[in-house]
Amino acid sequence: MRLLLLTSGTRGDVEPFAALARRATAAGHEVRLCVPENSGVDLTGLDAVGLDVDFRRLVAEHGISPWTAVRHVRTEVGPGMRRMLAAAVRETLVFEPDVVVHHAKVLTAPAAARALGVPHVLVEAVPVLTPTRAFPAPGVVHRDLGPLNRSTYAVGRGATRMFRRDLVRACAPLPGGNAGAVAAALAPPTATLVAASPQLLDRPADWPASVHLTGAWHDSSPGAALEPAVEDFARGGPFLLATFGSMAAGDPLARGRAVVGAARAHGLRTLLLTGWGGLALPEDCTGPDVLVRAGAPLDLLAPHAAVAVHHGGAGTVHAVARAGVPAVVVPFLADQPFWGRQVHARGLGPAPLPRRRLTTAALTAAVGEALGCRRRAQEVGERIRQEDGLAAALAVLDDLSVDR
């Protein structure tokens, strides 16, 4: 098959698509991966092209809050989306794929696939678009609404309406023009791939058969390794691993102080991954028991940790759970409270600790509770490591090709 993979967003939105691209290429498919600029993801050996938008710069300048995005929709977010949607259409026409596989943010993908007469497959790393009675849309509502849960998924369709004009404009070069582009964007996909582990998410009984819970998409980048200083630290005794990924809101120094204080209270060393600025180390907290780095491969690093403190992004949740490590989830926004509740419900850590309540005392108590979940985390980690979400995803795509 000629597979076109389209994704947009921060690093956590790109890494699963890069993993699928590598696996599909290794299986003999012709794959092109379209990604935002400067994602920080290793794309070595992949046929990858940019989509004319730099989410890292947007986050650095304006933060990642949806309210901030609304404030800057005219000056930054809108133009960025406009360029990305147009680039996605352009690359689809150039590549002429047999199947289009896309992130929900790439609103033009369904219309482009329809214009070319090929299937379009939606990827949900977080199940925010497929309605269910089992739970409300992650990131929309943070408590169970029972029979009203399904209605919360209507919010996810708001992006199509919000960027309707940009969507229509971007689809103008398609065969047949842009007539029906909005309707196509709102139409059900040929298939949906939910790239999450059944160990962290039960498949709702009311999902249609076209929705596949594949397991997480995990594949180590070629040549990935820990730098010697990090590897020496990781093998030097028990430590607490802390990362907040692309989250940067609030006071990173205060969070760093709380993390180091909580680790020391339990006799642990600390490895801080500062990411996009969400963590920083105060000068009075430095010492030989603390190592600071901007980032490191979590799949290689997490298995050495005694406990992790993180923001609850889907990719980080899966990497830590796969490693068999208990966690304290400190959610900032969007789907992170949802994943924090999943971690807690499965006995992998305490109830989520909201970032505004993150103090040394609160985190010390939460880390103590997480350390008591070690055995359960190891059991779940072993089961997750037996999954092959990429193989399951490719099997669905292969079936689509056969059906054609």
CSV table of C-alpha atoms in Angstrom, one decimal:
chain,number,residue,atom,x,y,z
A,1,MET,CA,0.0,0.0,0.0
A,2,ARG,CA,0.8,3.6,-0.4
A,3,LEU,CA,0.1,5.0,3.1
A,4,LEU,CA,-0.1,8.7,3.9
A,5,LEU,CA,0.2,9.5,7.6
A,6,LEU,CA,-0.9,13.0,8.6
A,7,THR,CA,-0.4,14.3,12.1
A,8,SER,CA,-0.2,17.6,13.9
A,9,GLY,CA,0.3,18.9,17.4
A,10,THR,CA,3.1,18.4,20.0
A,11,ARG,CA,5.6,15.6,20.4
A,12,GLY,CA,3.0,13.3,21.8
A,13,ASP,CA,1.0,13.6,18.6
A,14,VAL,CA,3.9,12.8,16.4
A,15,GLU,CA,5.7,9.9,18.1
A,16,PRO,CA,2.9,7.3,17.6
A,17,PHE,CA,2.7,8.2,13.8
A,18,ALA,CA,6.5,7.9,13.5
A,19,ALA,CA,6.3,4.5,15.1
A,20,LEU,CA,3.6,3.4,12.7
A,21,ALA,CA,5.5,4.8,9.7
A,22,ARG,CA,8.6,2.7,10.7
A,23,ARG,CA,6.6,-0.5,11.2
A,24,ALA,CA,4.7,0.0,8.0
A,25,THR,CA,7.9,0.7,6.0
A,26,ALA,CA,9.5,-2.4,7.4
A,27,ALA,CA,6.5,-4.4,6.3
A,28,GLY,CA,7.0,-3.3,2.7
A,29,HIS,CA,4.5,-0.5,2.4
A,30,GLU,CA,5.3,2.8,0.8
A,31,VAL,CA,4.8,5.4,3.5
A,32,ARG,CA,5.0,9.2,3.7
A,33,LEU,CA,4.7,10.9,7.0
A,34,CYS,CA,3.5,14.5,7.3
A,35,VAL,CA,4.4,16.2,10.5
A,36,PRO,CA,4.6,19.7,12.1
A,37,GLU,CA,8.0,21.4,12.1
A,38,ASN,CA,10.5,21.0,14.9
A,39,SER,CA,8.5,18.3,16.8
A,40,GLY,CA,11.6,16.9,18.5
A,41,VAL,CA,10.8,13.4,17.3
A,42,ASP,CA,13.5,11.3,15.6
A,43,LEU,CA,12.4,10.8,12.0
A,44,THR,CA,15.6,9.1,10.8
A,45,GLY,CA,15.1,6.9,7.8
A,46,LEU,CA,11.5,8.0,7.3
A,47,ASP,CA,10.0,9.7,4.2
A,48,ALA,CA,8.8,12.7,6.2
A,49,VAL,CA,7.7,16.1,5.1
A,50,GLY,CA,6.6,19.2,7.1
A,51,LEU,CA,3.2,20.7,7.4
A,52,ASP,CA,4.2,24.4,7.6
A,53,VAL,CA,3.3,24.8,11.3
A,54,ASP,CA,5.5,24.8,14.4
A,55,PHE,CA,3.6,23.9,17.5
A,56,ARG,CA,6.7,24.1,19.7
A,57,ARG,CA,7.0,27.8,18.9
A,58,LEU,CA,3.3,28.4,19.5
A,59,VAL,CA,3.6,26.7,22.9
A,60,ALA,CA,6.7,28.6,23.8
A,61,GLU,CA,5.2,31.9,23.0
A,62,HIS,CA,1.6,31.5,24.1
A,63,GLY,CA,1.3,28.3,26.2
A,64,ILE,CA,-0.8,25.2,25.4
A,65,SER,CA,-4.0,26.2,27.2
A,66,PRO,CA,-7.1,26.0,25.0
A,67,TRP,CA,-8.2,29.4,26.3
A,68,THR,CA,-4.9,30.9,25.2
A,69,ALA,CA,-5.4,29.3,21.8
A,70,VAL,CA,-8.8,31.0,21.5
A,71,ARG,CA,-7.2,34.4,22.4
A,72,HIS,CA,-4.6,34.0,19.7
A,73,VAL,CA,-6.7,32.3,17.1
A,74,ARG,CA,-6.5,35.3,14.7
A,75,THR,CA,-2.8,36.1,15.1
A,76,GLU,CA,-1.1,32.7,15.6
A,77,VAL,CA,-3.3,29.7,15.9
A,78,GLY,CA,-5.6,30.5,12.9
A,79,PRO,CA,-2.8,31.2,10.4
A,80,GLY,CA,-0.9,28.1,11.6
A,81,MET,CA,-4.0,25.9,11.1
A,82,ARG,CA,-4.6,27.5,7.7
A,83,ARG,CA,-1.1,26.6,6.6
A,84,MET,CA,-1.2,23.1,8.0
A,85,LEU,CA,-4.6,22.3,6.4
A,86,ALA,CA,-3.4,23.6,3.0
A,87,ALA,CA,-0.1,21.7,3.3
A,88,ALA,CA,-2.0,18.5,4.2
A,89,VAL,CA,-4.1,18.7,1.0
A,90,ARG,CA,-1.1,19.5,-1.1
A,91,GLU,CA,0.9,16.5,0.2
A,92,THR,CA,-2.1,14.2,-0.3
A,93,LEU,CA,-2.4,15.2,-3.9
A,94,VAL,CA,1.3,14.8,-4.5
A,95,PHE,CA,1.6,11.4,-2.9
A,96,GLU,CA,-1.7,9.9,-4.3
A,97,PRO,CA,-2.1,7.4,-1.4
A,98,ASP,CA,-4.2,4.2,-1.2
A,99,VAL,CA,-5.2,5.0,2.3
A,100,VAL,CA,-5.1,8.3,4.4
A,101,VAL,CA,-4.4,7.8,8.1
A,102,HIS,CA,-4.8,11.0,10.1
A,103,HIS,CA,-4.8,12.8,13.4
A,104,ALA,CA,-8.1,14.5,14.3
A,105,LYS,CA,-6.5,18.0,14.0
A,106,VAL,CA,-5.9,17.4,10.2
A,107,LEU,CA,-9.5,18.4,9.3
A,108,THR,CA,-8.9,18.3,5.6
A,109,ALA,CA,-7.9,14.6,5.5
A,110,PRO,CA,-11.4,13.1,5.1
A,111,ALA,CA,-12.3,15.5,2.2
A,112,ALA,CA,-9.0,14.8,0.5
A,113,ALA,CA,-9.4,11.1,0.8
A,114,ARG,CA,-13.0,11.3,-0.5
A,115,ALA,CA,-11.8,13.3,-3.5
A,116,LEU,CA,-9.2,10.7,-4.4
A,117,GLY,CA,-11.7,7.8,-3.7
A,118,VAL,CA,-9.6,6.2,-1.0
A,119,PRO,CA,-10.4,5.2,2.6
A,120,HIS,CA,-9.6,7.6,5.5
A,121,VAL,CA,-8.7,6.3,8.9
A,122,LEU,CA,-8.9,8.4,12.0
A,123,VAL,CA,-6.4,7.9,14.8
A,124,GLU,CA,-7.3,8.7,18.3
A,125,ALA,CA,-4.5,8.5,20.9
A,126,VAL,CA,-7.2,9.8,23.2
A,127,PRO,CA,-10.8,8.6,22.6
A,128,VAL,CA,-12.3,12.1,22.2
A,129,LEU,CA,-14.3,11.7,19.0
A,130,THR,CA,-16.0,8.3,19.3
A,131,PRO,CA,-19.1,8.8,21.5
A,132,THR,CA,-19.8,6.3,24.3
A,133,ARG,CA,-22.0,6.1,27.4
A,134,ALA,CA,-19.0,4.6,29.3
A,135,PHE,CA,-17.3,7.9,30.0
A,136,PRO,CA,-17.5,11.6,29.0
A,137,ALA,CA,-15.3,13.0,26.3
A,138,PRO,CA,-11.8,13.2,27.9
A,139,GLY,CA,-10.8,16.9,28.3
A,140,VAL,CA,-14.4,18.1,28.0
A,141,VAL,CA,-15.9,16.9,31.2
A,142,HIS,CA,-14.0,15.6,34.2
A,143,ARG,CA,-16.8,13.7,35.9
A,144,ASP,CA,-19.1,10.9,34.9
A,145,LEU,CA,-22.5,12.2,33.6
A,146,GLY,CA,-24.1,8.8,33.1
A,147,PRO,CA,-26.6,8.8,30.3
A,148,LEU,CA,-25.4,12.3,29.2
A,149,ASN,CA,-21.9,11.1,28.6
A,150,ARG,CA,-22.5,10.6,24.8
A,151,SER,CA,-23.6,14.2,24.4
A,152,THR,CA,-20.2,15.6,25.5
A,153,TYR,CA,-18.6,14.3,22.4
A,154,ALA,CA,-20.3,16.9,20.3
A,155,VAL,CA,-17.7,19.4,21.5
A,156,GLY,CA,-15.0,17.6,19.6
A,157,ARG,CA,-16.8,18.4,16.3
A,158,GLY,CA,-16.5,22.1,17.2
A,159,ALA,CA,-13.0,22.4,15.6
A,160,THR,CA,-14.5,21.6,12.2
A,161,ARG,CA,-17.0,24.4,12.6
A,162,MET,CA,-14.5,26.8,14.1
A,163,PHE,CA,-12.1,26.4,11.1
A,164,ARG,CA,-14.8,25.9,8.6
A,165,ARG,CA,-13.6,28.7,6.2
A,166,ASP,CA,-10.0,27.5,6.4
A,167,LEU,CA,-11.1,24.0,5.7
A,168,VAL,CA,-13.1,25.0,2.7
A,169,ARG,CA,-10.3,27.2,1.3
A,170,ALA,CA,-7.7,24.5,1.8
A,171,CYS,CA,-9.8,21.9,-0.1
A,172,ALA,CA,-10.2,24.1,-3.2
A,173,PRO,CA,-7.4,22.3,-5.2
A,174,LEU,CA,-9.0,18.9,-4.7
A,175,PRO,CA,-10.5,17.1,-7.7
A,176,GLY,CA,-14.1,18.3,-7.8
A,177,GLY,CA,-13.3,21.3,-5.7
A,178,ASN,CA,-14.3,22.0,-2.1
A,179,ALA,CA,-18.0,21.2,-2.4
A,180,GLY,CA,-19.0,19.1,0.5
A,181,ALA,CA,-15.7,19.4,2.3
A,182,VAL,CA,-17.3,20.3,5.7
A,183,ALA,CA,-19.8,17.4,5.4
A,184,ALA,CA,-16.9,15.0,4.6
A,185,ALA,CA,-14.9,16.3,7.6
A,186,LEU,CA,-17.9,15.5,9.8
A,187,ALA,CA,-18.7,12.1,8.2
A,188,PRO,CA,-17.7,8.9,10.0
A,189,PRO,CA,-14.2,7.6,9.0
A,190,THR,CA,-13.8,4.3,7.2
A,191,ALA,CA,-12.1,3.0,10.4
A,192,THR,CA,-10.9,4.5,13.7
A,193,LEU,CA,-7.7,3.3,15.4
A,194,VAL,CA,-7.6,4.1,19.1
A,195,ALA,CA,-3.9,3.8,20.0
A,196,ALA,CA,-4.3,3.0,23.7
A,197,SER,CA,-3.6,-0.1,25.7
A,198,PRO,CA,-6.6,-2.3,26.9
A,199,GLN,CA,-4.7,-2.4,30.2
A,200,LEU,CA,-5.4,1.3,30.6
A,201,LEU,CA,-8.7,1.6,28.8
A,202,ASP,CA,-11.6,-0.8,28.6
A,203,ARG,CA,-13.2,-0.9,25.2
A,204,PRO,CA,-16.8,0.5,25.6
A,205,ALA,CA,-19.5,-1.9,24.5
A,206,ASP,CA,-21.3,0.7,22.5
A,207,TRP,CA,-18.3,1.6,20.2
A,208,PRO,CA,-19.1,0.5,16.6
A,209,ALA,CA,-17.2,-2.4,15.0
A,210,SER,CA,-15.2,0.1,12.9
A,211,VAL,CA,-13.4,1.3,16.0
A,212,HIS,CA,-10.4,-0.7,16.9
A,213,LEU,CA,-8.6,-0.5,20.3
A,214,THR,CA,-5.2,-1.5,19.0
A,215,GLY,CA,-2.9,-1.1,22.0
A,216,ALA,CA,-0.4,1.8,22.2
A,217,TRP,CA,1.9,2.4,19.2
A,218,HIS,CA,5.4,1.8,20.5
A,219,ASP,CA,8.6,1.4,18.5
A,220,SER,CA,12.1,2.5,19.6
A,221,SER,CA,13.8,5.0,17.2
A,222,PRO,CA,16.8,3.5,15.4
A,223,GLY,CA,20.0,4.2,17.4
A,224,ALA,CA,18.1,5.5,20.5
A,225,ALA,CA,20.3,5.4,23.5
A,226,LEU,CA,20.8,7.1,26.9
A,227,GLU,CA,23.7,9.4,27.1
A,228,PRO,CA,26.4,8.0,29.3
A,229,ALA,CA,25.9,10.4,32.2
A,230,VAL,CA,22.1,9.7,32.3
A,231,GLU,CA,22.7,5.9,32.1
A,232,ASP,CA,25.2,6.1,34.9
A,233,PHE,CA,22.8,8.0,37.0
A,234,ALA,CA,19.9,5.6,36.2
A,235,ARG,CA,22.0,2.6,37.2
A,236,GLY,CA,23.3,4.3,40.4
A,237,GLY,CA,20.3,3.5,42.7
A,238,PRO,CA,16.6,4.2,43.1
A,239,PHE,CA,15.4,7.5,41.7
A,240,LEU,CA,12.3,9.5,41.0
A,241,LEU,CA,11.8,10.4,37.4
A,242,ALA,CA,9.9,13.7,36.7
A,243,THR,CA,8.7,15.1,33.4
A,244,PHE,CA,5.9,17.4,32.4
A,245,GLY,CA,6.6,17.1,28.6
A,246,SER,CA,5.3,20.1,26.7
A,247,MET,CA,3.4,21.6,29.6
A,248,ALA,CA,4.9,24.9,30.7
A,249,ALA,CA,2.2,26.8,32.6
A,250,GLY,CA,2.8,28.0,36.1
A,251,ASP,CA,6.0,28.1,38.1
A,252,PRO,CA,8.6,25.6,37.0
A,253,LEU,CA,10.9,26.4,39.8
A,254,ALA,CA,8.3,25.7,42.4
A,255,ARG,CA,7.4,22.4,40.8
A,256,GLY,CA,11.1,21.5,40.7
A,257,ARG,CA,11.4,22.3,44.4
A,258,ALA,CA,8.4,20.1,45.2
A,259,VAL,CA,9.7,17.2,43.2
A,260,VAL,CA,13.2,17.2,44.7
A,261,GLY,CA,11.8,17.6,48.2
A,262,ALA,CA,9.4,14.7,47.8
A,263,ALA,CA,12.1,12.5,46.4
A,264,ARG,CA,14.5,13.3,49.2
A,265,ALA,CA,11.7,12.6,51.8
A,266,HIS,CA,11.6,9.0,50.5
A,267,GLY,CA,15.4,8.6,50.2
A,268,LEU,CA,15.3,8.8,46.4
A,269,ARG,CA,17.5,10.6,43.9
A,270,THR,CA,15.8,12.8,41.3
A,271,LEU,CA,16.1,12.9,37.5
A,272,LEU,CA,14.4,16.0,36.1
A,273,LEU,CA,13.5,16.2,32.4
A,274,THR,CA,12.6,19.8,31.9
A,275,GLY,CA,10.9,19.3,28.5
A,276,TRP,CA,9.4,22.5,27.1
A,277,GLY,CA,9.9,24.4,30.3
A,278,GLY,CA,7.5,22.9,32.8
A,279,LEU,CA,10.2,21.9,35.3
A,280,ALA,CA,13.3,23.8,36.5
A,281,LEU,CA,15.7,23.2,39.4
A,282,PRO,CA,16.2,26.0,42.0
A,283,GLU,CA,19.8,26.6,42.8
A,284,ASP,CA,19.3,25.7,46.5
A,285,CYS,CA,18.0,22.2,45.5
A,286,THR,CA,21.1,21.2,43.5
A,287,GLY,CA,23.2,18.3,44.6
A,288,PRO,CA,24.8,15.0,43.5
A,289,ASP,CA,21.4,13.3,44.0
A,290,VAL,CA,19.8,15.4,41.3
A,291,LEU,CA,20.4,15.2,37.5
A,292,VAL,CA,18.7,17.6,35.1
A,293,ARG,CA,18.3,17.1,31.4
A,294,ALA,CA,16.0,18.6,28.7
A,295,GLY,CA,14.9,15.2,27.6
A,296,ALA,CA,15.7,11.5,27.3
A,297,PRO,CA,14.1,8.4,25.7
A,298,LEU,CA,11.5,7.5,28.2
A,299,ASP,CA,11.3,3.9,27.0
A,300,LEU,CA,14.9,3.4,27.9
A,301,LEU,CA,14.9,5.5,31.1
A,302,ALA,CA,11.6,4.7,32.8
A,303,PRO,CA,12.3,1.0,33.5
A,304,HIS,CA,15.2,2.1,35.9
A,305,ALA,CA,13.0,4.5,37.9
A,306,ALA,CA,11.4,3.6,41.3
A,307,VAL,CA,8.5,6.0,40.7
A,308,ALA,CA,7.5,8.7,38.1
A,309,VAL,CA,5.9,12.0,38.4
A,310,HIS,CA,4.4,13.3,35.2
A,311,HIS,CA,1.6,15.3,33.5
A,312,GLY,CA,-0.5,12.4,32.3
A,313,GLY,CA,-0.1,12.8,28.5
A,314,ALA,CA,-1.2,9.7,26.7
A,315,GLY,CA,2.3,8.9,25.4
A,316,THR,CA,3.9,9.4,28.8
A,317,VAL,CA,1.2,7.4,30.6
A,318,HIS,CA,1.8,4.4,28.3
A,319,ALA,CA,5.6,4.6,28.5
A,320,VAL,CA,5.7,4.7,32.3
A,321,ALA,CA,3.0,1.9,32.6
A,322,ARG,CA,4.8,-0.2,30.0
A,323,ALA,CA,8.0,0.1,32.1
A,324,GLY,CA,6.1,-1.3,35.1
A,325,VAL,CA,6.7,1.8,37.2
A,326,PRO,CA,4.0,3.4,39.5
A,327,ALA,CA,3.2,7.1,38.9
A,328,VAL,CA,1.9,10.3,40.4
A,329,VAL,CA,-0.1,12.1,37.6
A,330,VAL,CA,-0.1,15.9,37.9
A,331,PRO,CA,-2.6,16.9,35.2
A,332,PHE,CA,-2.6,20.3,33.6
A,333,LEU,CA,-5.4,20.2,31.0
A,334,ALA,CA,-7.2,18.4,28.3
A,335,ASP,CA,-7.2,14.6,28.5
A,336,GLN,CA,-4.6,14.5,31.3
A,337,PRO,CA,-7.1,14.2,34.2
A,338,PHE,CA,-8.7,11.3,32.3
A,339,TRP,CA,-5.5,9.4,32.1
A,340,GLY,CA,-4.7,10.3,35.7
A,341,ARG,CA,-8.0,8.6,36.7
A,342,GLN,CA,-7.2,5.6,34.6
A,343,VAL,CA,-3.8,5.2,36.3
A,344,HIS,CA,-5.5,5.4,39.7
A,345,ALA,CA,-8.4,3.1,38.9
A,346,ARG,CA,-6.0,0.4,37.8
A,347,GLY,CA,-3.9,0.6,41.0
A,348,LEU,CA,-0.9,2.1,39.3
A,349,GLY,CA,-0.7,5.2,41.5
A,350,PRO,CA,-2.7,7.6,43.7
A,351,ALA,CA,-5.6,9.9,42.6
A,352,PRO,CA,-4.3,12.6,40.3
A,353,LEU,CA,-2.7,15.6,42.0
A,354,PRO,CA,-3.8,18.8,40.2
A,355,ARG,CA,-0.9,21.1,39.4
A,356,ARG,CA,-2.3,24.0,41.4
A,357,ARG,CA,-2.2,21.8,44.5
A,358,LEU,CA,1.3,20.6,43.9
A,359,THR,CA,3.3,21.3,47.1
A,360,THR,CA,6.2,19.4,48.6
A,361,ALA,CA,3.9,18.0,51.3
A,362,ALA,CA,1.2,16.9,48.9
A,363,LEU,CA,3.7,15.3,46.5
A,364,THR,CA,5.6,13.6,49.3
A,365,ALA,CA,2.3,11.9,50.4
A,366,ALA,CA,1.4,11.0,46.8
A,367,VAL,CA,4.8,9.5,46.1
A,368,GLY,CA,4.6,7.4,49.2
A,369,GLU,CA,1.2,6.1,48.0
A,370,ALA,CA,2.7,5.4,44.5
A,371,LEU,CA,5.6,3.4,45.9
A,372,GLY,CA,3.1,1.1,47.5
A,373,CYS,CA,1.7,0.3,44.0
A,374,ARG,CA,5.0,-1.1,42.7
A,375,ARG,CA,3.9,-4.7,42.5
A,376,ARG,CA,0.7,-3.9,40.7
A,377,ALA,CA,2.5,-1.7,38.2
A,378,GLN,CA,5.0,-4.4,37.4
A,379,GLU,CA,2.1,-6.9,36.7
A,380,VAL,CA,0.4,-4.4,34.4
A,381,GLY,CA,3.6,-3.4,32.7
A,382,GLU,CA,4.4,-7.0,31.8
A,383,ARG,CA,1.0,-7.4,30.1
A,384,ILE,CA,1.4,-4.1,28.2
A,385,ARG,CA,4.8,-5.2,26.9
A,386,GLN,CA,3.1,-8.3,25.4
A,387,GLU,CA,0.9,-6.1,23.3
A,388,ASP,CA,1.7,-5.1,19.7
A,389,GLY,CA,-0.5,-2.1,18.9
A,390,LEU,CA,1.4,-1.4,15.7
A,391,ALA,CA,0.7,-4.9,14.3
A,392,ALA,CA,-2.9,-4.6,15.2
A,393,ALA,CA,-3.2,-1.2,13.4
A,394,LEU,CA,-1.4,-2.5,10.3
A,395,ALA,CA,-3.8,-5.5,10.2
A,396,VAL,CA,-6.8,-3.1,10.1
A,397,LEU,CA,-5.1,-1.1,7.3
A,398,ASP,CA,-4.3,-4.3,5.4
A,399,ASP,CA,-7.9,-5.4,5.6
A,400,LEU,CA,-9.0,-2.0,4.1
A,401,SER,CA,-6.6,-2.6,1.2
A,402,VAL,CA,-8.0,-6.1,0.5
A,403,ASP,CA,-11.6,-4.8,0.7
A,404,ARG,CA,-10.8,-2.3,-2.1
